[in-house]
Short mmCIF file of the N, C-alpha and C atoms (twelve columns), coordinates in Angstrom:
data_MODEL
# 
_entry.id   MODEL 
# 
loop_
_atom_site.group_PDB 
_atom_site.id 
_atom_site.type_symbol 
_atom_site.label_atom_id 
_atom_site.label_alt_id 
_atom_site.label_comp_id 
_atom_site.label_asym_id 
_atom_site.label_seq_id 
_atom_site.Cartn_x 
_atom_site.Cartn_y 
_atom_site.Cartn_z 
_atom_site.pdbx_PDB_model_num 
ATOM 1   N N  . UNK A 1   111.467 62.732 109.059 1 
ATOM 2   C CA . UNK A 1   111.724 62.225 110.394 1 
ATOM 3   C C  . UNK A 1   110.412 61.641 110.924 1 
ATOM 4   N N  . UNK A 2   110.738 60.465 111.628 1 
ATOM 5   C CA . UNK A 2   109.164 59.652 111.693 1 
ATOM 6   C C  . UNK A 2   108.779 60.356 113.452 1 
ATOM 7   N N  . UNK A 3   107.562 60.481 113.932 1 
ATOM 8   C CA . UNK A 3   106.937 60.536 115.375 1 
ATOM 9   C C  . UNK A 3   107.701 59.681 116.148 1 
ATOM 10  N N  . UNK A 4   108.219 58.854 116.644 1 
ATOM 11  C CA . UNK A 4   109.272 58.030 117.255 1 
ATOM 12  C C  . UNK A 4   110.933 58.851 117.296 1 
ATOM 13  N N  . UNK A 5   110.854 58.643 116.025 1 
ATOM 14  C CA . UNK A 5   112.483 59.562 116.460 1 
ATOM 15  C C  . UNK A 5   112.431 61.448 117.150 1 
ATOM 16  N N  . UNK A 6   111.332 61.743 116.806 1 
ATOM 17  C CA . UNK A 6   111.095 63.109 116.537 1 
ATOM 18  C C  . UNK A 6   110.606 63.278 118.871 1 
ATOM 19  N N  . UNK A 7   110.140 61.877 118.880 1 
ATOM 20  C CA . UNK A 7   110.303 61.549 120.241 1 
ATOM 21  C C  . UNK A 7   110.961 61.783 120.938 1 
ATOM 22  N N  . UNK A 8   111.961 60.407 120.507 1 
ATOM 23  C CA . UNK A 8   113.210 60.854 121.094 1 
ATOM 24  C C  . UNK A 8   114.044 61.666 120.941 1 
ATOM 25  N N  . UNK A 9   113.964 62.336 120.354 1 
ATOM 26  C CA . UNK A 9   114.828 63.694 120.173 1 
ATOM 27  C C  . UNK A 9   114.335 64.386 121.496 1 
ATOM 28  N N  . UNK A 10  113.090 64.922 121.846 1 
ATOM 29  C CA . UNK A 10  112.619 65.772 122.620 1 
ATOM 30  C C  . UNK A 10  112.872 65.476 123.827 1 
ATOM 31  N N  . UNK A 11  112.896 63.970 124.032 1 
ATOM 32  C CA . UNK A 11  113.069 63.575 125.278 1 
ATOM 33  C C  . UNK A 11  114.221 63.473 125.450 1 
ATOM 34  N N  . UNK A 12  115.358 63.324 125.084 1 
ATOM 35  C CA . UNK A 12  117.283 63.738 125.142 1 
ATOM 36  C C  . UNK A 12  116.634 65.083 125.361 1 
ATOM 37  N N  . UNK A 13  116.565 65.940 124.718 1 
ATOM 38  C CA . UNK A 13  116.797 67.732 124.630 1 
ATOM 39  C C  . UNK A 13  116.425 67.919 126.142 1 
ATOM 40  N N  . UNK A 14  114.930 67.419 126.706 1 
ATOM 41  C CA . UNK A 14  114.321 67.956 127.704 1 
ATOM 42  C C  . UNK A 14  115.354 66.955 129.133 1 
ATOM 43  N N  . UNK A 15  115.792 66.124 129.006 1 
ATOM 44  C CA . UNK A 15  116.683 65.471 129.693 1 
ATOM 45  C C  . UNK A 15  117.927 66.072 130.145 1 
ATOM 46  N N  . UNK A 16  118.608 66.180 128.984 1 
ATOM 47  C CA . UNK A 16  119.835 67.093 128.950 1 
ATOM 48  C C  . UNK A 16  119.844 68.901 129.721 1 
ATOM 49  N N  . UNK A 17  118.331 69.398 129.036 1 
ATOM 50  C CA . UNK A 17  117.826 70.620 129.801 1 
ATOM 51  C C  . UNK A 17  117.666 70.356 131.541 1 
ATOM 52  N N  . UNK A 18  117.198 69.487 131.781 1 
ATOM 53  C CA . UNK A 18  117.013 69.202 133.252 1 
ATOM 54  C C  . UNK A 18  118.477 68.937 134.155 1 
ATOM 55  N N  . UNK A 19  119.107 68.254 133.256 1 
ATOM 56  C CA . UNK A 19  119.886 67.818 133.839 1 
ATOM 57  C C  . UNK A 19  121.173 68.799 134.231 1 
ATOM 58  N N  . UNK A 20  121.121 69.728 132.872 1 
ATOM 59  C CA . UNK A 20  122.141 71.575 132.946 1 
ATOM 60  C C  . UNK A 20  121.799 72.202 134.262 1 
ATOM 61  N N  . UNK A 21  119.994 71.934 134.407 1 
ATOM 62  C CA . UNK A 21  119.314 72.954 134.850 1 
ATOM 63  C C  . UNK A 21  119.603 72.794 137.214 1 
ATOM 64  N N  . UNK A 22  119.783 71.166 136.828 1 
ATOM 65  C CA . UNK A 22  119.632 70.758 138.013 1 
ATOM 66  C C  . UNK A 22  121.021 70.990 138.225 1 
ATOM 67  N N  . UNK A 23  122.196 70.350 137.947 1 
ATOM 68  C CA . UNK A 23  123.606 70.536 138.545 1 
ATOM 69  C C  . UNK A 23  123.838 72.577 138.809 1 
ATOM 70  N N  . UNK A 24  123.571 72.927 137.960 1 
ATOM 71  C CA . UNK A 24  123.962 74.649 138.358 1 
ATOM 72  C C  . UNK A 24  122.676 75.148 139.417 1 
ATOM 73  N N  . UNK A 25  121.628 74.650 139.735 1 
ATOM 74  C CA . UNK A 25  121.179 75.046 140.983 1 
ATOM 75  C C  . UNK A 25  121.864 74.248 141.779 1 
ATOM 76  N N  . UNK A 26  122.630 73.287 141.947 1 
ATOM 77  C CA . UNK A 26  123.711 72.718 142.375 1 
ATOM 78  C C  . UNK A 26  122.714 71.259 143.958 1 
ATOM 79  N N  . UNK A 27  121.583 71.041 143.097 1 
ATOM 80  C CA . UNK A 27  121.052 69.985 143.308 1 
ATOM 81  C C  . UNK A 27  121.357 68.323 142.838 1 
ATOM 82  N N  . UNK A 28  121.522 67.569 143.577 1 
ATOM 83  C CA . UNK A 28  121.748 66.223 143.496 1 
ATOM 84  C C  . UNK A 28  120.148 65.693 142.518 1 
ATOM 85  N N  . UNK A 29  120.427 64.283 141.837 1 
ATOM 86  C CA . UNK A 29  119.370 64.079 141.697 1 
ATOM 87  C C  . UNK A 29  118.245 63.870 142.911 1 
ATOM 88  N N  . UNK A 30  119.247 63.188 143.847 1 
ATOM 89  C CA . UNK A 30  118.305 62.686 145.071 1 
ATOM 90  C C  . UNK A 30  117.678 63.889 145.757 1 
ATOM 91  N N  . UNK A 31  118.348 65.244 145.836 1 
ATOM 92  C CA . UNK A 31  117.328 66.183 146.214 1 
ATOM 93  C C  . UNK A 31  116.053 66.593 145.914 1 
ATOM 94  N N  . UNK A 32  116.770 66.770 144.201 1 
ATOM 95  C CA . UNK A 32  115.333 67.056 143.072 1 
ATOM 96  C C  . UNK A 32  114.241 66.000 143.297 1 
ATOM 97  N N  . UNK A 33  114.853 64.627 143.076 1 
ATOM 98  C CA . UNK A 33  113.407 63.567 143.350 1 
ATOM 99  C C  . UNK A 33  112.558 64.202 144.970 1 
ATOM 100 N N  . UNK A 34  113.267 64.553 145.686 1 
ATOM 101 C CA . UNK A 34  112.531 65.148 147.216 1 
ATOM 102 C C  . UNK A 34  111.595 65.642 146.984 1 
ATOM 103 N N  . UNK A 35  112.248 66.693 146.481 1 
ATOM 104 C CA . UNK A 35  111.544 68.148 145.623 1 
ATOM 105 C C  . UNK A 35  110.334 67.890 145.265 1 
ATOM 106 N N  . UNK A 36  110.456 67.012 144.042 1 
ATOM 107 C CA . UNK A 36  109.488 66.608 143.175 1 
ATOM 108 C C  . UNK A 36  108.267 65.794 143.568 1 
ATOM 109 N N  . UNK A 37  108.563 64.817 144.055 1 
ATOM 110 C CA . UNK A 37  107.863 63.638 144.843 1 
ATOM 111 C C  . UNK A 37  107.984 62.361 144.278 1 
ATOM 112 N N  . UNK A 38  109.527 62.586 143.118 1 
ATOM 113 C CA . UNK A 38  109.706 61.422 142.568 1 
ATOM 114 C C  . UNK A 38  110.831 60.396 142.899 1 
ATOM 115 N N  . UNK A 39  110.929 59.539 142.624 1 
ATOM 116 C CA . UNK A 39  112.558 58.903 143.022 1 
ATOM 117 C C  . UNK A 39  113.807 59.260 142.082 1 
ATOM 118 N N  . UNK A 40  114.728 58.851 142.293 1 
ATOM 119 C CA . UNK A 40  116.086 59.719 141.872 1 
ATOM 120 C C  . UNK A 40  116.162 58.618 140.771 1 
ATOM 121 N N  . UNK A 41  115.372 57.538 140.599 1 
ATOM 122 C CA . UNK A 41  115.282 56.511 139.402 1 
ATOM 123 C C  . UNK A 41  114.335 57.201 137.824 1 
ATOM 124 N N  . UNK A 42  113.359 57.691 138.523 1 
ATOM 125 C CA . UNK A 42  112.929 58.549 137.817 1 
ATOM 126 C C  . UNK A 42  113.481 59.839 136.900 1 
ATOM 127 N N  . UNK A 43  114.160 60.606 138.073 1 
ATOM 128 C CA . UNK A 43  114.775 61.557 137.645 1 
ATOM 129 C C  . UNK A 43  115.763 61.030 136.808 1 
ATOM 130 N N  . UNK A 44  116.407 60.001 136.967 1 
ATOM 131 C CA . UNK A 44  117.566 59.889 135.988 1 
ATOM 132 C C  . UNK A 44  117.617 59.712 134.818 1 
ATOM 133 N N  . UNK A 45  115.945 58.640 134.776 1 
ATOM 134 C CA . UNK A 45  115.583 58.307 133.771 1 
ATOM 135 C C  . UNK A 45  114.903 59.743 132.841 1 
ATOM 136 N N  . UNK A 46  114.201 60.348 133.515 1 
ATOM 137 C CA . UNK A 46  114.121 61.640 132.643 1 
ATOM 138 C C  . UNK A 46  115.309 62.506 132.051 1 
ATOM 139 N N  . UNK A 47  116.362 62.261 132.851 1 
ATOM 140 C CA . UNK A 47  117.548 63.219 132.290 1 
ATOM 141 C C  . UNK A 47  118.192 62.589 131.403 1 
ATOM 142 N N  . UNK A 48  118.669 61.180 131.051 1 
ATOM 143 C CA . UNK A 48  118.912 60.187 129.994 1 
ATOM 144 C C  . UNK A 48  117.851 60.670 128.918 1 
ATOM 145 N N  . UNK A 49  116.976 60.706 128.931 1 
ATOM 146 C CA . UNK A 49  116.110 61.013 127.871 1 
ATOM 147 C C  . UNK A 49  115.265 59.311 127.910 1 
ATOM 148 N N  . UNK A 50  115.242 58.999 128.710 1 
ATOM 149 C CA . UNK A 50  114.623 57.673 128.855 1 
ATOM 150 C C  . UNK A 50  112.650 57.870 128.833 1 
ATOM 151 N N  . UNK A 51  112.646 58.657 129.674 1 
ATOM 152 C CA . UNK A 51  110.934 58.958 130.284 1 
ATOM 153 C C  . UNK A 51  110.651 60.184 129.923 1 
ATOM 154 N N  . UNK A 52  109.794 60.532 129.474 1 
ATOM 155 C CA . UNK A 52  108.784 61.956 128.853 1 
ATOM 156 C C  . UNK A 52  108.155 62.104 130.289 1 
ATOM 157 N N  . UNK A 53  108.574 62.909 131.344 1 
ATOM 158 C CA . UNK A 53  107.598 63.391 132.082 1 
ATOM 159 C C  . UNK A 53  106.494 64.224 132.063 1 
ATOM 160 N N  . UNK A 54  105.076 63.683 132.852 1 
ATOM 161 C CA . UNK A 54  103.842 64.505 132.491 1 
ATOM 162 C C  . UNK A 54  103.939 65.847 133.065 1 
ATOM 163 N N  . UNK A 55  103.420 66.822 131.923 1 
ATOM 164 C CA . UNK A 55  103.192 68.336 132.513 1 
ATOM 165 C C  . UNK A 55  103.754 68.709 133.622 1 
ATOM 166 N N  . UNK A 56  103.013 68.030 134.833 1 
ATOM 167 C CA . UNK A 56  102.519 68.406 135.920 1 
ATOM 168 C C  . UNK A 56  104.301 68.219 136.520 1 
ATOM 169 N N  . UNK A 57  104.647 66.467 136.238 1 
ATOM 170 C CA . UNK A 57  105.867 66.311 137.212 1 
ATOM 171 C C  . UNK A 57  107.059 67.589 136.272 1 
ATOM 172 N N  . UNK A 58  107.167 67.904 135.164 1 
ATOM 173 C CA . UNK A 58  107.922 69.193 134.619 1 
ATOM 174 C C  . UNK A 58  107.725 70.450 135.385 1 
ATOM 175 N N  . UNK A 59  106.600 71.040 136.062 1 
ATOM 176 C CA . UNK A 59  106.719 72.152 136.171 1 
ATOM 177 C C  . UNK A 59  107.186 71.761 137.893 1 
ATOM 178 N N  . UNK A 60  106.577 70.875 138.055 1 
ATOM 179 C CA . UNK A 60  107.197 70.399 139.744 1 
ATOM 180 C C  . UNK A 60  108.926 70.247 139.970 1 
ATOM 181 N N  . UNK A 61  109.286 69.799 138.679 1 
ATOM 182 C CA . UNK A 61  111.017 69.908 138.213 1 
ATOM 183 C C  . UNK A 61  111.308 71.415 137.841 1 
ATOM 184 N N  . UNK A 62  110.626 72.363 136.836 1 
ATOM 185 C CA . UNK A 62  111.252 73.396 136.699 1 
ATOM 186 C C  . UNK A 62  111.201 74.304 138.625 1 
ATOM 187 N N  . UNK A 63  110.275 74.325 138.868 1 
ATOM 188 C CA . UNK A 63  109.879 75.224 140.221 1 
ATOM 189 C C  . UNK A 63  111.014 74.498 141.170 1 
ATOM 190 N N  . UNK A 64  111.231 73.722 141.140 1 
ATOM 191 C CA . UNK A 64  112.737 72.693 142.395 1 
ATOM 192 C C  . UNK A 64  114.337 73.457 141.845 1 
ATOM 193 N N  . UNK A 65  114.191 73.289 140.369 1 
ATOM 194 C CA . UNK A 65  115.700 74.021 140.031 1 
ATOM 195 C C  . UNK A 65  115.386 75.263 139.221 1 
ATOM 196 N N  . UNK A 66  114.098 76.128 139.700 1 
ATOM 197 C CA . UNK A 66  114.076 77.587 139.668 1 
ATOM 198 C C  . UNK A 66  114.269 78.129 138.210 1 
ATOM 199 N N  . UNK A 67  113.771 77.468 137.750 1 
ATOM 200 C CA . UNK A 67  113.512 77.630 135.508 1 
ATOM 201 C C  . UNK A 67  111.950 77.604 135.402 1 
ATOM 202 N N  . UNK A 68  111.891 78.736 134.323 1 
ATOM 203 C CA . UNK A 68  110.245 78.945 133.530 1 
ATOM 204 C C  . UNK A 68  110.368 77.121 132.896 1 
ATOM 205 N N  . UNK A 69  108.988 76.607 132.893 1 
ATOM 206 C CA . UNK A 69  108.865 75.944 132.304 1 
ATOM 207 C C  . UNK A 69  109.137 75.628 130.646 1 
ATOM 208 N N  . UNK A 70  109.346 77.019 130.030 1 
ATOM 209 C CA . UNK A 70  109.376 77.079 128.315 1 
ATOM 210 C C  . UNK A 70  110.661 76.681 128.194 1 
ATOM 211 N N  . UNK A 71  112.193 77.003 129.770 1 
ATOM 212 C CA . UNK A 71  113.446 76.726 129.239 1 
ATOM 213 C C  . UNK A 71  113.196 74.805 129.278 1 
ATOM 214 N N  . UNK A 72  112.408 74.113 129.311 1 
ATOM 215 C CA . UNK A 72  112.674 72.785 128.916 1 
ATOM 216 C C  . UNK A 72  111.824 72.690 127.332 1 
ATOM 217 N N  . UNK A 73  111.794 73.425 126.310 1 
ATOM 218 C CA . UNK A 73  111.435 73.541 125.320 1 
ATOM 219 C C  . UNK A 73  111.558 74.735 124.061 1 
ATOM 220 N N  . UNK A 74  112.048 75.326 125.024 1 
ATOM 221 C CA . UNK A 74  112.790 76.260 123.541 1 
ATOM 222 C C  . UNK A 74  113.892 76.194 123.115 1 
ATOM 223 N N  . UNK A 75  113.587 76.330 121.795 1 
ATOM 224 C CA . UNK A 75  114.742 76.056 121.026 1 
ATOM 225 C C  . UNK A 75  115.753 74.112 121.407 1 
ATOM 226 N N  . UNK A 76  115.028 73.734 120.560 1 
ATOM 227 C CA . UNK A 76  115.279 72.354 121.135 1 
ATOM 228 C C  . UNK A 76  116.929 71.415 120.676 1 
ATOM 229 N N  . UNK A 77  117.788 72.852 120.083 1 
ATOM 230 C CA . UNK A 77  118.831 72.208 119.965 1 
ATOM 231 C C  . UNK A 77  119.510 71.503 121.122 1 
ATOM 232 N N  . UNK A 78  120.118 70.566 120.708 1 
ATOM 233 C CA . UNK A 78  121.450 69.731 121.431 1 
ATOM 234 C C  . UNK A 78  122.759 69.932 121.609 1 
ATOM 235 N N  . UNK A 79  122.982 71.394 121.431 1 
ATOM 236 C CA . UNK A 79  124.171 72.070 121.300 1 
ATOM 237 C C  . UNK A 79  124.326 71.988 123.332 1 
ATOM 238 N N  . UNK A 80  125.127 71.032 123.842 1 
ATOM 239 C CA . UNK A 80  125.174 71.274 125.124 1 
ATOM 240 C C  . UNK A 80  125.940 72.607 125.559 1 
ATOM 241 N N  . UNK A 81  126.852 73.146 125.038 1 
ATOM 242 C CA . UNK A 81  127.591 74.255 125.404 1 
ATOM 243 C C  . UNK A 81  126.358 75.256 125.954 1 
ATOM 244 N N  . UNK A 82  125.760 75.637 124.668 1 
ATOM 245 C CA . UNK A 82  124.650 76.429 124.553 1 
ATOM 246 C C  . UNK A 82  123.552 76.351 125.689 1 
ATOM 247 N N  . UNK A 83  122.947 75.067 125.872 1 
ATOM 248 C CA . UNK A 83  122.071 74.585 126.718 1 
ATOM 249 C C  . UNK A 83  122.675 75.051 128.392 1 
ATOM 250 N N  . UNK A 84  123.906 74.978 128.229 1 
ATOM 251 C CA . UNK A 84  124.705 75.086 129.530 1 
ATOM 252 C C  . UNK A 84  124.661 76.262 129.681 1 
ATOM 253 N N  . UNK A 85  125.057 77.248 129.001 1 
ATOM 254 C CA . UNK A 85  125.127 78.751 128.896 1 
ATOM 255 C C  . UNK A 85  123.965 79.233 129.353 1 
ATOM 256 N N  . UNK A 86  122.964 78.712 128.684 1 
ATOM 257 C CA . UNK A 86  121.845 79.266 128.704 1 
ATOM 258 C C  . UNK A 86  121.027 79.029 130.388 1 
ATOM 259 N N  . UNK A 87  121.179 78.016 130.982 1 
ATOM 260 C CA . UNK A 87  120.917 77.758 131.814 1 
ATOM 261 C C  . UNK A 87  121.322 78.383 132.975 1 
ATOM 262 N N  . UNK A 88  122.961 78.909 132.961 1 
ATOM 263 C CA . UNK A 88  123.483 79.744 133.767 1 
ATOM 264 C C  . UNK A 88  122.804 80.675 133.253 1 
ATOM 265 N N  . UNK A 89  123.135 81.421 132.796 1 
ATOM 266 C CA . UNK A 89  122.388 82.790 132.354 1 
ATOM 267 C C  . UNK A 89  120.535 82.891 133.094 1 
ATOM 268 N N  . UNK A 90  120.002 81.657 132.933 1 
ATOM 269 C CA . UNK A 90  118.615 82.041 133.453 1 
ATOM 270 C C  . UNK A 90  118.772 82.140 134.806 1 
ATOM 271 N N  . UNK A 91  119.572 81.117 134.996 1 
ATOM 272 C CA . UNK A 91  119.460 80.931 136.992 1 
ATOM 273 C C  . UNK A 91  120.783 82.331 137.429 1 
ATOM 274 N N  . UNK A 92  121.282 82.816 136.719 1 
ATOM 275 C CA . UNK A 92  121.687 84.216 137.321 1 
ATOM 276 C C  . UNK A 92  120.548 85.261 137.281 1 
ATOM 277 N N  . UNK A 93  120.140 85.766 136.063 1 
ATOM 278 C CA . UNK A 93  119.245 86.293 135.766 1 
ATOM 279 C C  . UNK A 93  117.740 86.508 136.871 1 
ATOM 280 N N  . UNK A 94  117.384 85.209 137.013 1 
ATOM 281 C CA . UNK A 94  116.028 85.036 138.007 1 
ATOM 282 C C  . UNK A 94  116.837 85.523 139.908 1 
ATOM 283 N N  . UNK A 95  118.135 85.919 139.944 1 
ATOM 284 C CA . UNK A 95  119.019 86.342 141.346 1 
ATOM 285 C C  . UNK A 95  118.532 87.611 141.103 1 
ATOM 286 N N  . UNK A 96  118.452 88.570 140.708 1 
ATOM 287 C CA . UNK A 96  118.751 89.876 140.283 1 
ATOM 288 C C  . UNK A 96  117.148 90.550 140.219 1 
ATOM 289 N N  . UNK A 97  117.380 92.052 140.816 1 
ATOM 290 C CA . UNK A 97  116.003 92.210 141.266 1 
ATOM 291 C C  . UNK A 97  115.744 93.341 139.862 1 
ATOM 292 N N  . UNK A 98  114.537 93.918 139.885 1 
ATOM 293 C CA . UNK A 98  113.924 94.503 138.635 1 
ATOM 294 C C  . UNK A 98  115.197 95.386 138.155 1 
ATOM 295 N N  . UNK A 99  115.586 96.205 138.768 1 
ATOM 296 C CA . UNK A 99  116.180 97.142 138.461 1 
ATOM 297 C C  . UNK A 99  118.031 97.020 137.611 1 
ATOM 298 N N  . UNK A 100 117.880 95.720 138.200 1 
ATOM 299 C CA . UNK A 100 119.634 95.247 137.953 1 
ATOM 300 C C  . UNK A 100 119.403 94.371 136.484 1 
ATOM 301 N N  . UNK A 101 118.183 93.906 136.501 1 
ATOM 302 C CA . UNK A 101 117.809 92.806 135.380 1 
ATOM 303 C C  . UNK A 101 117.481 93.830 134.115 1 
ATOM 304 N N  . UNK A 102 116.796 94.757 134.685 1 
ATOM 305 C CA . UNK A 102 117.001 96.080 133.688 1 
ATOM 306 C C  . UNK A 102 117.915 96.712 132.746 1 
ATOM 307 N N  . UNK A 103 119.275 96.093 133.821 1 
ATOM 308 C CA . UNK A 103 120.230 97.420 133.484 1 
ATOM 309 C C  . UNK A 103 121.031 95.650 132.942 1 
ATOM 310 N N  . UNK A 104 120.779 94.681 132.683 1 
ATOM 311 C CA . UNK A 104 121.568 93.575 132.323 1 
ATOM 312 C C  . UNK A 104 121.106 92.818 130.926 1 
ATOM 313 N N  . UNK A 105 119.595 93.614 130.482 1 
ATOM 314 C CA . UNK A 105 118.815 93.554 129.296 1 
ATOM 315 C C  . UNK A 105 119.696 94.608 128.548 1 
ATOM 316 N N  . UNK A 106 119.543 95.965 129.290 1 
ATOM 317 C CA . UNK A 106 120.180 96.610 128.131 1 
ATOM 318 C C  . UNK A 106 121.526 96.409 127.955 1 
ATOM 319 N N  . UNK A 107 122.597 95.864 128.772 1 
ATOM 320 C CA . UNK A 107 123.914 95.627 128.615 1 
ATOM 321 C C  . UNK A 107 123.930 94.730 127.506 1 
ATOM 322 N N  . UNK A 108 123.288 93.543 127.223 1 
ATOM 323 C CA . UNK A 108 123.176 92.429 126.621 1 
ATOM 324 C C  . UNK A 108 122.994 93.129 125.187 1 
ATOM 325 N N  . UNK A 109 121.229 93.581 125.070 1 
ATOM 326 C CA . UNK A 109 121.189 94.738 123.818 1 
ATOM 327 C C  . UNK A 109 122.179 95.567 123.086 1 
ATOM 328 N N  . UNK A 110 122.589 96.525 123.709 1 
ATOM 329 C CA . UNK A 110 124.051 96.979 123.131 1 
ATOM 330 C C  . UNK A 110 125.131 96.291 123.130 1 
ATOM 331 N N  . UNK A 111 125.238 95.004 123.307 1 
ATOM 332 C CA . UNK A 111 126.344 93.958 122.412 1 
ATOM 333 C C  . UNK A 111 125.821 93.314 121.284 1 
ATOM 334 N N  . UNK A 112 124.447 93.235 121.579 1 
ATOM 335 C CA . UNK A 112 123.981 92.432 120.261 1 
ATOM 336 C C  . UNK A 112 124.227 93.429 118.914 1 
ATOM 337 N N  . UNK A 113 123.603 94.854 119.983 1 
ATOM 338 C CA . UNK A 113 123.397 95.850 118.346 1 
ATOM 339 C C  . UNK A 113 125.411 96.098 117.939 1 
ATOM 340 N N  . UNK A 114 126.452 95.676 118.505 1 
ATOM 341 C CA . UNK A 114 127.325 96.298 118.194 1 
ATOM 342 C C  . UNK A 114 128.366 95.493 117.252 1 
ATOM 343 N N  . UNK A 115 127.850 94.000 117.916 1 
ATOM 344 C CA . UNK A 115 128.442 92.594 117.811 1 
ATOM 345 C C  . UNK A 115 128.434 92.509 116.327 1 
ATOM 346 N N  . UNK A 116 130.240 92.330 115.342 1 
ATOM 347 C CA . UNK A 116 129.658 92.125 114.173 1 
ATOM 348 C C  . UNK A 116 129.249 90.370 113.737 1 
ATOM 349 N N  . UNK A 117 128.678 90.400 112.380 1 
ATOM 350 C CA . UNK A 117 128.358 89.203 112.072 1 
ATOM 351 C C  . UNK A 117 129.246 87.948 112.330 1 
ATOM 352 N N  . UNK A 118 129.259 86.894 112.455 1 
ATOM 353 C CA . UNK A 118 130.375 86.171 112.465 1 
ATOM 354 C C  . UNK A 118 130.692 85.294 110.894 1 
# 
C-alpha cells in the first residue's frame, strides 16, 4: 500500500470517526465549526475524509463532541457499525460517575470472560 492511499485511508477513518462522534453528541456541523473556530465547510470537509486536520484543530473537535483524542485513531477499521457502537458506548460511558463506570467495566468483563467464541 503506497503513503497516498495509506492517507487516505486515515483521513475517511478519522472523518467517519468525527462524524459518528458528532451526530450522537447530537451536534450539527454548524455547531461543532462554533465550537471549534472552524467553518461548517471545513468540518465537512474533514468528515468526507477530504482534509487531515492539524493536532491542535482534532483535539479542539474531540473536547466539542466530548471523545479522548485516541477515539479518532484507534483501531482504524471502517467497519461503520462498529465505529458507531463504539462511539455510543464512549459518550455513555464519559455520563457515568467513578463508581457506576466501575460497576459497567466489570459488567462488560464478565461477558467477555463468559461470551463463547464465535
Amino acid at each position: 500500500m503506497t503513503l497516498p492511499v495509506m492517507q487516505g485511508l486515515l483521513n475517511v477513518s478519522i472523518g467517519k470517526r468525527v462524524k459518528t462522534a458528532r451526530e450522537h453528541a447530537g451536534l450539527s456541523q454548524e455547531r461543532l465549526a462554533e465550537i471549534v473556530g472552524k467553518t461548517k465547510d471545513t468540518i465537512s470537509n474533514i468528515e468526507r475524509g477530504r482534509n487531515m486536520p492539524t493536532l491542535e484543530t482534532m483535539q479542539k473537535i474531540c473536547d466539542g463532541i466530548n471523545v479522548p483524542i485516541v477515539y479518532l485513531f484507534d483501531d482504524f477499521s471502517t467497519d461503520r457499525v462498529k465505529i458507531e457502537l463504539k462511539a455510543k458506548l464512549d459518550y455513555a460511558f464519559r455520563q457515568l460517575n467513578e463508581d457506576d463506570a466501575r460497576a459497567v467495566v466489570a459488567m462488560i468483563e464478565a461477558f467477555v470472560s463468559v461470551r463463547s467464541p464465535d
